CSV table of C-alpha atoms in Angstrom, one decimal:
chain,number,residue,atom,x,y,z
A,20,MET,CA,42.7,-74.7,-14.5
A,21,ARG,CA,43.9,-71.8,-12.4
A,22,LEU,CA,45.6,-69.3,-14.8
A,23,VAL,CA,44.6,-68.0,-18.2
A,24,SER,CA,47.5,-66.4,-20.1
A,25,LEU,CA,46.5,-64.1,-23.0
A,26,ASP,CA,48.4,-63.1,-26.0
A,27,VAL,CA,47.6,-59.4,-26.7
A,28,TRP,CA,48.0,-58.5,-30.4
A,29,ASN,CA,45.4,-60.2,-32.5
A,30,THR,CA,44.0,-61.9,-29.5
A,31,LEU,CA,42.7,-58.9,-27.4
A,32,LEU,CA,43.7,-56.0,-29.7
A,33,ASP,CA,43.6,-55.7,-33.5
A,34,ILE,CA,47.2,-55.6,-34.7
A,35,ASN,CA,46.1,-54.3,-38.1
A,36,LEU,CA,44.6,-51.1,-36.7
A,37,MET,CA,47.8,-50.5,-34.7
A,38,LEU,CA,50.0,-51.2,-37.7
A,39,GLU,CA,47.9,-48.9,-39.9
A,40,SER,CA,48.2,-46.2,-37.2
A,41,LEU,CA,52.0,-46.7,-37.1
A,42,VAL,CA,52.2,-46.5,-40.9
A,43,LYS,CA,50.2,-43.3,-41.0
A,44,ALA,CA,52.4,-41.7,-38.4
A,45,LEU,CA,55.6,-42.8,-40.1
A,46,SER,CA,54.4,-41.6,-43.5
A,47,GLU,CA,53.4,-38.3,-42.1
A,48,ILE,CA,56.8,-37.7,-40.4
A,49,LEU,CA,58.8,-38.9,-43.4
A,50,LYS,CA,56.4,-37.5,-46.0
A,51,ILE,CA,56.3,-40.7,-48.0
A,52,PRO,CA,53.2,-42.7,-49.3
A,53,GLU,CA,51.5,-45.0,-46.9
A,54,GLU,CA,51.5,-47.9,-49.3
A,55,GLU,CA,55.3,-47.9,-49.5
A,56,THR,CA,55.5,-47.6,-45.7
A,57,MET,CA,53.1,-50.5,-45.1
A,58,LYS,CA,55.1,-52.8,-47.3
A,59,LYS,CA,58.3,-52.1,-45.4
A,60,VAL,CA,56.6,-52.4,-42.0
A,61,ILE,CA,55.0,-55.8,-43.0
A,62,LYS,CA,58.2,-57.1,-44.4
A,63,THR,CA,60.2,-56.1,-41.3
A,64,ARG,CA,57.6,-57.6,-39.1
A,65,GLU,CA,57.8,-61.0,-40.9
A,66,LYS,CA,61.6,-60.9,-40.7
A,67,ILE,CA,61.5,-60.3,-36.9
A,68,LYS,CA,58.9,-63.1,-36.5
A,69,GLU,CA,61.3,-65.5,-38.3
A,70,ILE,CA,64.2,-64.4,-36.0
A,71,ARG,CA,62.0,-65.1,-32.9
A,72,LYS,CA,60.7,-68.4,-34.2
A,73,SER,CA,64.3,-69.6,-34.5
A,74,GLN,CA,65.0,-67.9,-31.1
A,75,SER,CA,68.1,-66.3,-32.5
A,76,GLY,CA,67.4,-62.7,-31.3
A,77,ASP,CA,68.8,-61.3,-28.1
A,78,PRO,CA,65.9,-61.4,-25.6
A,79,GLU,CA,67.5,-58.6,-23.6
A,80,LYS,CA,67.3,-56.3,-26.6
A,81,ALA,CA,64.3,-57.6,-28.5
A,82,LEU,CA,62.4,-54.3,-28.5
A,83,GLU,CA,65.4,-52.2,-29.4
A,84,GLU,CA,66.5,-54.6,-32.1
A,85,SER,CA,63.1,-54.4,-33.8
A,86,GLN,CA,63.1,-50.6,-33.6
A,87,GLU,CA,66.7,-50.5,-35.0
A,88,LEU,CA,65.8,-52.9,-37.8
A,89,LEU,CA,62.8,-50.7,-38.8
A,90,ALA,CA,64.9,-47.6,-38.6
A,91,LYS,CA,67.4,-49.2,-40.9
A,92,VAL,CA,64.8,-50.1,-43.5
A,93,PHE,CA,63.6,-46.5,-43.6
A,94,ASN,CA,67.2,-45.2,-43.3
A,95,VAL,CA,66.3,-42.9,-40.4
A,96,ASP,CA,67.3,-42.4,-36.8
A,97,VAL,CA,65.5,-44.8,-34.4
A,98,GLU,CA,64.1,-41.6,-32.8
A,99,ILE,CA,61.7,-41.3,-35.7
A,100,ILE,CA,60.5,-44.9,-35.1
A,101,LYS,CA,59.9,-44.1,-31.4
A,102,ARG,CA,58.1,-40.9,-32.3
A,103,ALA,CA,55.9,-42.7,-34.8
A,104,THR,CA,55.0,-45.4,-32.2
A,105,THR,CA,54.0,-42.7,-29.8
A,106,LYS,CA,51.8,-41.0,-32.4
A,107,ALA,CA,50.3,-44.4,-33.4
A,108,THR,CA,49.4,-45.1,-29.7
A,109,LEU,CA,47.7,-41.7,-29.4
A,110,ASN,CA,45.7,-42.1,-32.5
A,111,VAL,CA,44.1,-45.5,-32.2
A,112,ASP,CA,40.5,-45.7,-31.0
A,113,GLU,CA,38.4,-48.3,-29.2
A,114,ASN,CA,37.8,-50.2,-32.4
A,115,ILE,CA,41.2,-51.7,-31.6
A,116,ILE,CA,39.5,-54.1,-29.1
A,117,LEU,CA,38.6,-57.3,-30.9
A,118,PRO,CA,35.0,-58.5,-30.8
A,119,GLY,CA,34.0,-60.7,-27.8
A,120,VAL,CA,37.1,-59.7,-25.8
A,121,LYS,CA,35.5,-57.6,-23.1
A,122,ASP,CA,32.6,-60.1,-22.5
A,123,THR,CA,35.0,-63.0,-22.3
A,124,LEU,CA,37.3,-61.2,-19.8
A,125,LYS,CA,34.2,-60.3,-17.7
A,126,GLU,CA,33.4,-64.0,-17.6
A,127,LEU,CA,36.9,-65.0,-16.6
A,128,ARG,CA,37.4,-62.4,-13.9
A,129,GLY,CA,37.3,-63.7,-10.4
A,130,LYS,CA,37.5,-67.3,-11.6
A,131,TYR,CA,41.1,-67.4,-12.8
A,132,ILE,CA,44.3,-65.5,-12.5
A,133,ILE,CA,44.4,-63.6,-15.8
A,134,THR,CA,47.7,-62.6,-17.3
A,135,THR,CA,49.0,-61.3,-20.6
A,136,THR,CA,52.1,-63.0,-22.1
A,137,GLY,CA,53.0,-60.6,-24.9
A,138,ASN,CA,55.8,-60.2,-27.4
A,139,VAL,CA,56.8,-56.7,-28.0
A,140,MET,CA,57.7,-55.4,-31.5
A,141,PHE,CA,58.3,-51.8,-32.6
A,142,TRP,CA,56.5,-50.2,-29.7
A,143,SER,CA,57.2,-50.5,-26.0
A,144,SER,CA,54.9,-52.6,-23.8
A,145,ALA,CA,54.2,-49.3,-22.0
A,146,TYR,CA,52.1,-48.3,-25.0
A,147,THR,CA,50.3,-51.7,-25.1
A,148,ARG,CA,49.5,-51.2,-21.4
A,149,LEU,CA,48.3,-47.7,-22.2
A,150,ILE,CA,45.9,-48.9,-24.8
A,151,LEU,CA,44.6,-51.8,-22.6
A,152,GLU,CA,44.0,-49.2,-19.8
A,153,ARG,CA,42.5,-46.5,-22.0
A,154,PHE,CA,39.9,-48.8,-23.5
A,155,GLY,CA,39.0,-50.6,-20.2
A,156,LEU,CA,40.6,-54.0,-20.5
A,157,ALA,CA,43.4,-53.6,-18.0
A,158,GLU,CA,41.1,-53.8,-15.0
A,159,TYR,CA,40.2,-57.4,-15.9
A,160,ILE,CA,43.9,-58.6,-16.0
A,161,THR,CA,45.6,-59.6,-12.8
A,162,LYS,CA,49.1,-58.9,-14.0
A,163,GLN,CA,50.5,-58.1,-17.4
A,164,PHE,CA,53.8,-59.7,-18.6
A,165,TYR,CA,55.7,-58.5,-21.7
A,166,SER,CA,58.9,-59.6,-23.4
A,167,ASP,CA,60.6,-56.3,-22.9
A,168,GLU,CA,60.1,-56.5,-19.2
A,169,ILE,CA,60.8,-60.1,-18.5
A,170,LYS,CA,63.6,-60.3,-21.1
A,171,ALA,CA,62.2,-63.4,-22.8
A,172,TYR,CA,59.9,-63.7,-25.8
A,173,LYS,CA,57.5,-66.3,-27.0
A,174,PRO,CA,58.1,-69.1,-28.0
A,175,MET,CA,60.9,-69.2,-25.4
A,176,LYS,CA,59.8,-71.4,-22.4
A,177,GLU,CA,60.9,-68.6,-20.0
A,178,ALA,CA,58.2,-66.3,-21.4
A,179,PHE,CA,55.5,-68.7,-20.5
A,180,LEU,CA,57.0,-69.7,-17.2
A,181,ALA,CA,57.5,-66.1,-15.8
A,182,PRO,CA,53.8,-65.6,-15.0
A,183,LEU,CA,53.5,-69.2,-13.6
A,184,ASN,CA,56.5,-68.8,-11.4
A,185,TYR,CA,55.2,-65.4,-10.2
A,186,PHE,CA,51.9,-66.9,-9.1
A,187,ASN,CA,53.4,-70.3,-8.1
A,188,ILE,CA,51.2,-72.2,-10.6
A,189,SER,CA,52.2,-75.4,-12.4
A,190,PRO,CA,52.1,-75.5,-16.2
A,191,ALA,CA,49.3,-78.1,-16.2
A,192,GLU,CA,47.1,-75.6,-14.3
A,193,ALA,CA,47.5,-73.0,-17.0
A,194,ILE,CA,46.2,-72.3,-20.5
A,195,HIS,CA,47.6,-69.8,-23.0
A,196,ILE,CA,45.6,-68.5,-25.9
A,197,GLY,CA,47.0,-66.7,-29.0
A,198,ASP,CA,46.9,-66.4,-32.7
A,199,THR,CA,50.5,-67.1,-33.8
A,200,LYS,CA,51.0,-70.9,-34.1
A,201,ALA,CA,54.7,-71.1,-33.5
A,202,GLU,CA,54.9,-68.4,-30.8
A,203,ASP,CA,51.7,-69.0,-28.9
A,204,PHE,CA,50.4,-72.5,-29.5
A,205,GLU,CA,53.6,-74.5,-29.9
A,206,GLY,CA,55.5,-72.3,-27.4
A,207,ALA,CA,52.9,-72.8,-24.7
A,208,LEU,CA,52.6,-76.6,-25.3
A,209,ASN,CA,56.4,-76.8,-25.2
A,210,ALA,CA,56.5,-75.1,-21.9
A,211,GLY,CA,53.9,-77.6,-20.5
A,212,LEU,CA,50.8,-75.4,-20.6
A,213,TYR,CA,47.5,-76.1,-22.2
A,214,ALA,CA,47.2,-74.1,-25.4
A,215,CYS,CA,44.5,-72.5,-27.6
A,216,TRP,CA,45.4,-71.5,-31.1
A,217,ILE,CA,43.1,-68.8,-32.6
A,218,ASN,CA,42.7,-69.6,-36.2
A,219,LYS,CA,40.1,-67.4,-37.9
A,220,ASP,CA,39.6,-70.0,-40.6
A,221,ALA,CA,38.6,-72.7,-38.1
A,222,GLU,CA,35.0,-73.8,-38.4
A,223,LYS,CA,34.6,-75.2,-34.9
A,224,VAL,CA,36.5,-75.8,-31.7
A,225,GLU,CA,38.8,-78.8,-32.2
A,226,ARG,CA,41.2,-80.7,-30.0
A,227,ILE,CA,44.4,-80.9,-32.1
A,228,HIS,CA,46.8,-82.0,-29.4
A,229,GLU,CA,46.6,-83.7,-26.0
A,230,ARG,CA,46.8,-80.3,-24.4
A,231,GLY,CA,45.9,-78.2,-27.4
A,232,PHE,CA,42.8,-76.7,-29.1
A,233,MET,CA,42.1,-74.8,-32.2
A,234,VAL,CA,39.4,-72.1,-31.9
A,235,LYS,CA,37.9,-69.3,-34.0
A,236,SER,CA,38.1,-66.5,-31.4
A,237,ILE,CA,38.7,-65.8,-27.8
A,238,GLU,CA,35.1,-66.4,-27.0
A,239,ASP,CA,35.6,-70.1,-27.5
A,240,LEU,CA,37.9,-70.1,-24.5
A,241,LEU,CA,34.9,-70.3,-22.2
A,242,GLU,CA,33.7,-73.6,-23.8
A,243,ILE,CA,37.1,-75.1,-23.4
A,244,LEU,CA,37.5,-74.0,-19.8
A,245,SER,CA,34.2,-75.5,-18.9
A,246,GLN,CA,35.7,-78.9,-19.6
A,247,PHE,CA,38.2,-78.7,-16.8
B,7,MET,CA,77.8,-24.0,-28.5
B,8,ARG,CA,76.4,-26.8,-30.6
B,9,LEU,CA,74.1,-28.9,-28.3
B,10,VAL,CA,71.5,-28.0,-25.8
B,11,SER,CA,70.6,-30.7,-23.4
B,12,LEU,CA,67.3,-30.4,-21.5
B,13,ASP,CA,66.1,-31.9,-18.3
B,14,VAL,CA,62.4,-32.8,-18.8
B,15,TRP,CA,60.5,-32.7,-15.5
B,16,ASN,CA,60.3,-29.2,-14.0
B,17,THR,CA,62.2,-27.8,-16.9
B,18,LEU,CA,59.8,-28.6,-19.8
B,19,LEU,CA,56.9,-30.3,-18.0
B,20,ASP,CA,55.3,-29.6,-14.6
B,21,ILE,CA,56.2,-32.5,-12.4
B,22,ASN,CA,53.6,-31.4,-9.8
B,23,LEU,CA,50.7,-31.9,-12.3
B,24,MET,CA,52.0,-35.3,-13.2
B,25,LEU,CA,52.5,-36.3,-9.6
B,26,GLU,CA,49.0,-35.1,-8.8
B,27,SER,CA,47.6,-37.1,-11.7
B,28,LEU,CA,49.5,-40.2,-10.4
B,29,VAL,CA,48.3,-39.7,-6.9
B,30,LYS,CA,44.7,-39.3,-8.1
B,31,ALA,CA,45.0,-42.6,-10.1
B,32,LEU,CA,46.6,-44.5,-7.3
B,33,SER,CA,44.0,-43.2,-4.8
B,34,GLU,CA,41.2,-44.3,-7.1
B,35,ILE,CA,42.6,-47.8,-7.7
B,36,LEU,CA,43.4,-48.3,-4.0
B,37,LYS,CA,40.4,-46.4,-2.7
B,38,ILE,CA,42.4,-44.4,-0.2
B,39,PRO,CA,42.5,-40.6,0.4
B,40,GLU,CA,44.6,-38.5,-2.0
B,41,GLU,CA,46.3,-36.7,0.9
B,42,GLU,CA,47.8,-39.9,2.3
B,43,THR,CA,48.8,-41.1,-1.1
B,44,MET,CA,50.6,-37.8,-1.9
B,45,LYS,CA,52.6,-37.9,1.3
B,46,LYS,CA,53.8,-41.4,0.5
B,47,VAL,CA,54.7,-40.5,-3.1
B,48,ILE,CA,56.6,-37.4,-2.1
B,49,LYS,CA,58.5,-39.2,0.6
B,50,THR,CA,59.4,-42.1,-1.8
B,51,ARG,CA,60.5,-39.6,-4.5
B,52,GLU,CA,62.8,-37.9,-2.0
B,53,LYS,CA,64.3,-41.2,-1.0
B,54,ILE,CA,65.0,-42.1,-4.6
B,55,LYS,CA,66.6,-38.7,-5.3
B,56,GLU,CA,68.9,-39.3,-2.3
B,57,ILE,CA,69.9,-42.8,-3.7
B,58,ARG,CA,70.7,-41.3,-7.1
B,59,LYS,CA,72.6,-38.3,-5.6
B,60,SER,CA,74.9,-40.8,-3.9
B,61,GLN,CA,74.9,-42.9,-7.2
B,62,SER,CA,74.2,-46.0,-5.2
B,63,GLY,CA,71.2,-47.3,-7.2
B,64,ASP,CA,71.6,-49.8,-10.0
B,65,PRO,CA,71.4,-47.8,-13.3
B,66,GLU,CA,70.3,-50.9,-15.2
B,67,LYS,CA,67.1,-51.2,-13.0
B,68,ALA,CA,66.5,-47.6,-11.9
B,69,LEU,CA,63.0,-47.4,-13.2
B,70,GLU,CA,62.0,-50.9,-11.9
B,71,GLU,CA,63.6,-50.1,-8.5
B,72,SER,CA,61.6,-46.9,-8.2
B,73,GLN,CA,58.3,-48.7,-9.1
B,74,GLU,CA,59.1,-51.5,-6.6
B,75,LEU,CA,59.9,-49.1,-3.9
B,76,LEU,CA,56.6,-47.3,-4.4
B,77,ALA,CA,54.7,-50.6,-4.5
B,78,LYS,CA,56.3,-51.6,-1.2
B,79,VAL,CA,55.3,-48.3,0.4
B,80,PHE,CA,51.7,-49.0,-0.6
B,81,ASN,CA,52.0,-52.7,0.1
B,82,VAL,CA,50.7,-53.6,-3.4
B,83,ASP,CA,51.9,-55.5,-6.5
B,84,VAL,CA,54.0,-53.4,-8.8
B,85,GLU,CA,51.2,-53.9,-11.4
B,86,ILE,CA,49.1,-51.4,-9.5
B,87,ILE,CA,51.9,-48.8,-9.8
B,88,LYS,CA,52.3,-49.4,-13.5
B,89,ARG,CA,48.5,-49.1,-14.1
B,90,ALA,CA,48.4,-45.9,-12.1
B,91,THR,CA,51.3,-44.4,-14.2
B,92,THR,CA,49.3,-45.3,-17.3
B,93,LYS,CA,46.2,-43.6,-16.0
B,94,ALA,CA,48.2,-40.6,-14.9
B,95,THR,CA,49.7,-40.2,-18.4
B,96,LEU,CA,46.2,-40.5,-20.0
B,97,ASN,CA,44.8,-37.9,-17.7
B,98,VAL,CA,47.2,-35.0,-17.8
B,99,ASP,CA,46.4,-32.0,-20.1
B,100,GLU,CA,48.4,-29.4,-21.9
B,101,ASN,CA,48.8,-27.3,-18.7
B,102,ILE,CA,51.6,-29.7,-18.0
B,103,ILE,CA,53.8,-27.7,-20.4
B,104,LEU,CA,55.7,-25.0,-18.3
B,105,PRO,CA,55.4,-21.4,-19.4
B,106,GLY,CA,57.9,-20.2,-22.0
B,107,VAL,CA,58.9,-23.7,-23.0
B,108,LYS,CA,57.4,-23.8,-26.5
B,109,ASP,CA,58.6,-20.4,-27.5
B,110,THR,CA,62.1,-21.1,-26.3
B,111,LEU,CA,62.3,-24.4,-28.2
B,112,LYS,CA,61.1,-22.6,-31.3
B,113,GLU,CA,64.0,-20.2,-31.0
B,114,LEU,CA,66.5,-23.0,-30.5
B,115,ARG,CA,65.3,-25.2,-33.3
B,116,GLY,CA,67.6,-25.3,-36.3
B,117,LYS,CA,70.4,-23.5,-34.4
B,118,TYR,CA,71.4,-26.3,-32.0
B,119,ILE,CA,71.1,-30.0,-31.7
B,120,ILE,CA,68.4,-30.3,-29.0
B,121,THR,CA,68.3,-33.3,-26.7
B,122,THR,CA,66.6,-34.4,-23.5
B,123,THR,CA,68.7,-35.9,-20.8
B,124,GLY,CA,66.0,-37.2,-18.4
B,125,ASN,CA,65.9,-39.3,-15.3
B,126,VAL,CA,63.0,-41.7,-15.1
B,127,MET,CA,61.1,-42.3,-11.9
B,128,PHE,CA,57.9,-44.3,-11.3
B,129,TRP,CA,56.8,-44.1,-15.0
B,130,SER,CA,58.6,-45.3,-18.1
B,131,SER,CA,60.2,-42.8,-20.5
B,132,ALA,CA,57.7,-44.1,-23.0
B,133,TYR,CA,55.1,-42.0,-21.2
B,134,THR,CA,57.2,-38.9,-21.0
B,135,ARG,CA,57.8,-39.3,-24.7
B,136,LEU,CA,54.0,-39.6,-25.2
B,137,ILE,CA,53.3,-36.4,-23.3
B,138,LEU,CA,56.0,-34.5,-25.2
B,139,GLU,CA,54.5,-35.8,-28.5
B,140,ARG,CA,50.9,-35.2,-27.5
B,141,PHE,CA,51.4,-31.6,-26.5
B,142,GLY,CA,53.6,-30.7,-29.5
B,143,LEU,CA,57.1,-30.5,-27.9
B,144,ALA,CA,58.7,-33.6,-29.4
B,145,GLU,CA,59.0,-32.1,-32.9
B,146,TYR,CA,61.4,-29.5,-31.6
B,147,ILE,CA,63.8,-32.1,-30.0
B,148,THR,CA,66.4,-33.7,-32.2
B,149,LYS,CA,66.7,-36.9,-30.0
B,150,GLN,CA,65.5,-37.8,-26.6
B,151,PHE,CA,67.7,-39.6,-24.1
B,152,TYR,CA,66.4,-41.2,-20.9
B,153,SER,CA,67.9,-43.1,-18.0
B,154,ASP,CA,65.9,-46.2,-18.6
B,155,GLU,CA,67.1,-46.4,-22.2
B,156,ILE,CA,70.8,-45.4,-21.7
B,157,LYS,CA,71.1,-47.3,-18.4
B,158,ALA,CA,72.7,-44.3,-16.6
B,159,TYR,CA,71.0,-41.6,-14.6
B,160,LYS,CA,72.0,-38.0,-13.8
B,161,PRO,CA,74.3,-37.0,-12.1
B,162,MET,CA,76.3,-39.9,-13.5
B,163,LYS,CA,78.7,-38.6,-16.2
B,164,GLU,CA,77.5,-41.3,-18.6
B,165,ALA,CA,74.1,-39.8,-18.6
B,166,PHE,CA,75.4,-36.5,-19.9
B,167,LEU,CA,78.0,-38.1,-22.3
B,168,ALA,CA,75.6,-40.4,-24.1
B,169,PRO,CA,74.0,-37.6,-26.2
B,170,LEU,CA,77.4,-36.0,-26.8
B,171,ASN,CA,78.9,-39.3,-27.9
B,172,TYR,CA,76.0,-40.0,-30.2
B,173,PHE,CA,76.4,-36.7,-32.0
B,174,ASN,CA,80.2,-36.5,-31.6
B,175,ILE,CA,80.1,-33.3,-29.7
B,176,SER,CA,82.7,-32.3,-27.0
B,177,PRO,CA,81.4,-31.4,-23.5
B,178,ALA,CA,82.7,-27.8,-24.0
B,179,GLU,CA,80.3,-27.4,-26.9
B,180,ALA,CA,77.2,-28.4,-24.9
B,181,ILE,CA,75.0,-26.9,-22.2
B,182,HIS,CA,72.6,-28.7,-20.0
B,183,ILE,CA,69.7,-27.0,-18.2
B,184,GLY,CA,67.6,-28.4,-15.4
B,185,ASP,CA,66.1,-27.7,-12.0
B,186,THR,CA,67.7,-30.2,-9.6
B,187,LYS,CA,71.1,-28.8,-8.5
B,188,ALA,CA,72.8,-32.1,-7.7
B,189,GLU,CA,71.5,-34.0,-10.7
B,190,ASP,CA,71.4,-31.3,-13.4
B,191,PHE,CA,73.8,-28.5,-12.5
B,192,GLU,CA,76.6,-30.3,-10.6
B,193,GLY,CA,76.2,-33.4,-12.8
B,194,ALA,CA,76.6,-31.5,-16.0
B,195,LEU,CA,79.6,-29.4,-14.8
B,196,ASN,CA,81.2,-32.6,-13.5
B,197,ALA,CA,80.9,-34.1,-17.0
B,198,GLY,CA,82.5,-31.1,-18.5
B,199,LEU,CA,79.5,-29.4,-20.0
B,200,TYR,CA,78.2,-25.9,-19.4
B,201,ALA,CA,75.3,-25.9,-17.1
B,202,CYS,CA,72.2,-23.9,-16.2
B,203,TRP,CA,70.4,-24.3,-12.9
B,204,ILE,CA,66.8,-23.3,-12.9
B,205,ASN,CA,66.1,-21.8,-9.5
B,206,LYS,CA,62.6,-20.3,-9.3
B,207,ASP,CA,63.8,-18.0,-6.4
B,208,ALA,CA,66.6,-16.5,-8.5
B,209,GLU,CA,66.1,-12.8,-9.2
B,210,LYS,CA,68.3,-12.5,-12.3
B,211,VAL,CA,70.6,-14.5,-14.5
B,212,GLU,CA,73.8,-15.0,-12.6
B,213,ARG,CA,77.1,-16.7,-13.4
B,214,ILE,CA,77.8,-18.9,-10.4
B,215,HIS,CA,80.6,-21.1,-11.8
B,216,GLU,CA,83.2,-20.8,-14.6
B,217,ARG,CA,80.8,-22.9,-16.8
B,218,GLY,CA,77.6,-22.4,-14.7
B,219,PHE,CA,74.6,-20.1,-14.6
B,220,MET,CA,71.7,-19.7,-12.3
B,221,VAL,CA,68.4,-18.7,-14.1
B,222,LYS,CA,64.7,-18.2,-13.2
B,223,SER,CA,63.3,-20.3,-16.1
B,224,ILE,CA,64.1,-21.9,-19.4
B,225,GLU,CA,63.5,-18.6,-21.3
B,226,ASP,CA,66.8,-17.2,-19.8
B,227,LEU,CA,68.6,-19.8,-21.8
B,228,LEU,CA,68.4,-17.7,-24.9
B,229,GLU,CA,70.3,-14.8,-23.2
B,230,ILE,CA,73.0,-17.1,-22.0
B,231,LEU,CA,73.4,-18.8,-25.4
B,232,SER,CA,73.7,-15.3,-27.0
B,233,GLN,CA,77.0,-14.9,-25.2
B,234,PHE,CA,78.7,-17.8,-26.9
């Protein structure tokens, strides 16, 4: 194994804290209750996940489409969404780093090429980069790849192959880890990579496919990698 | 006059502080002297300004091209440039707001549609948005427009017409203010807008074109607008 590809949200960073921060910012700007805002954000997020699962969205405009969709739900100009994502980014704290992430990245550094393969929704990858930099994770990552930059989103093959092509690595020499089964696990397997599906309800590390594993958290990646 | 279009860097925010922050970040990551880094950054910036003046760059990829060019000058992966812009954004403080900006925006708010029309170089407009939000300027701006979002850069006509088309305003009802003569002043005049050129060496407000003024700072905009 030569390359480890990491999903970002719910693998390295806590998506719930970011969504809460976004909801707080949106509610403040629009002067509406947070509960109502959260329901709309969650519903829009699910809708976009469905669109991506069926690969029916335009990869060139995936970020903009998600922002426009959210703006439409709140009946506001997309400028409000952009401002809210900015505020949300400014307001998160280091609790956004999931447990075990830093120690795992420390173990991986120097042994593997480490990339992110991240889908972008509502906020630009520039803000994900800022959070990874601010809380000290960026230095462990060789190169970050995001859907708004490479114009392809998971589970599209192109999203997984972009980092491999960049580093001239074959799919069989790479493993991707992430929490969304369709996007991360099935997407990576379909592109020919090894894959790790983070399932919080898993009780132990389990091989569930010729090239696929189910794990509880990112820390289990070390055990899996030791087998290669 | 119905719409005021604002250049961002050197009109609202101090580009020198941002460049210094970028140079510091780059020097730290690459472990090279800041003086050497600054020379390379300045030289690359001038080169890109020339490319844009002649409108020979690809507007679809203007940000990426500027990042790639800088990466090439330092002989590093573009990832290093992206990380440095992230660090630079995190490290600037409120001194980055130029004198008189906040008071001027306060005066304009409610009386005009206020937009930014900004060219992006080295760092994503997401970071410019973050700085404007963090230091309390974003709330005065009706909608921000940037070259990496609208896929056109100043002095291209399209860059000036994008905000006007969005708000259905004719060029003769709009004024643009900025510090770079070719990009801001000549570009805006050429697109049919009124234009204000911020020239720090100017001694007084001066009409230098049928639709054009030379001013010392953004505060002079109020005097000019009072004539319409």
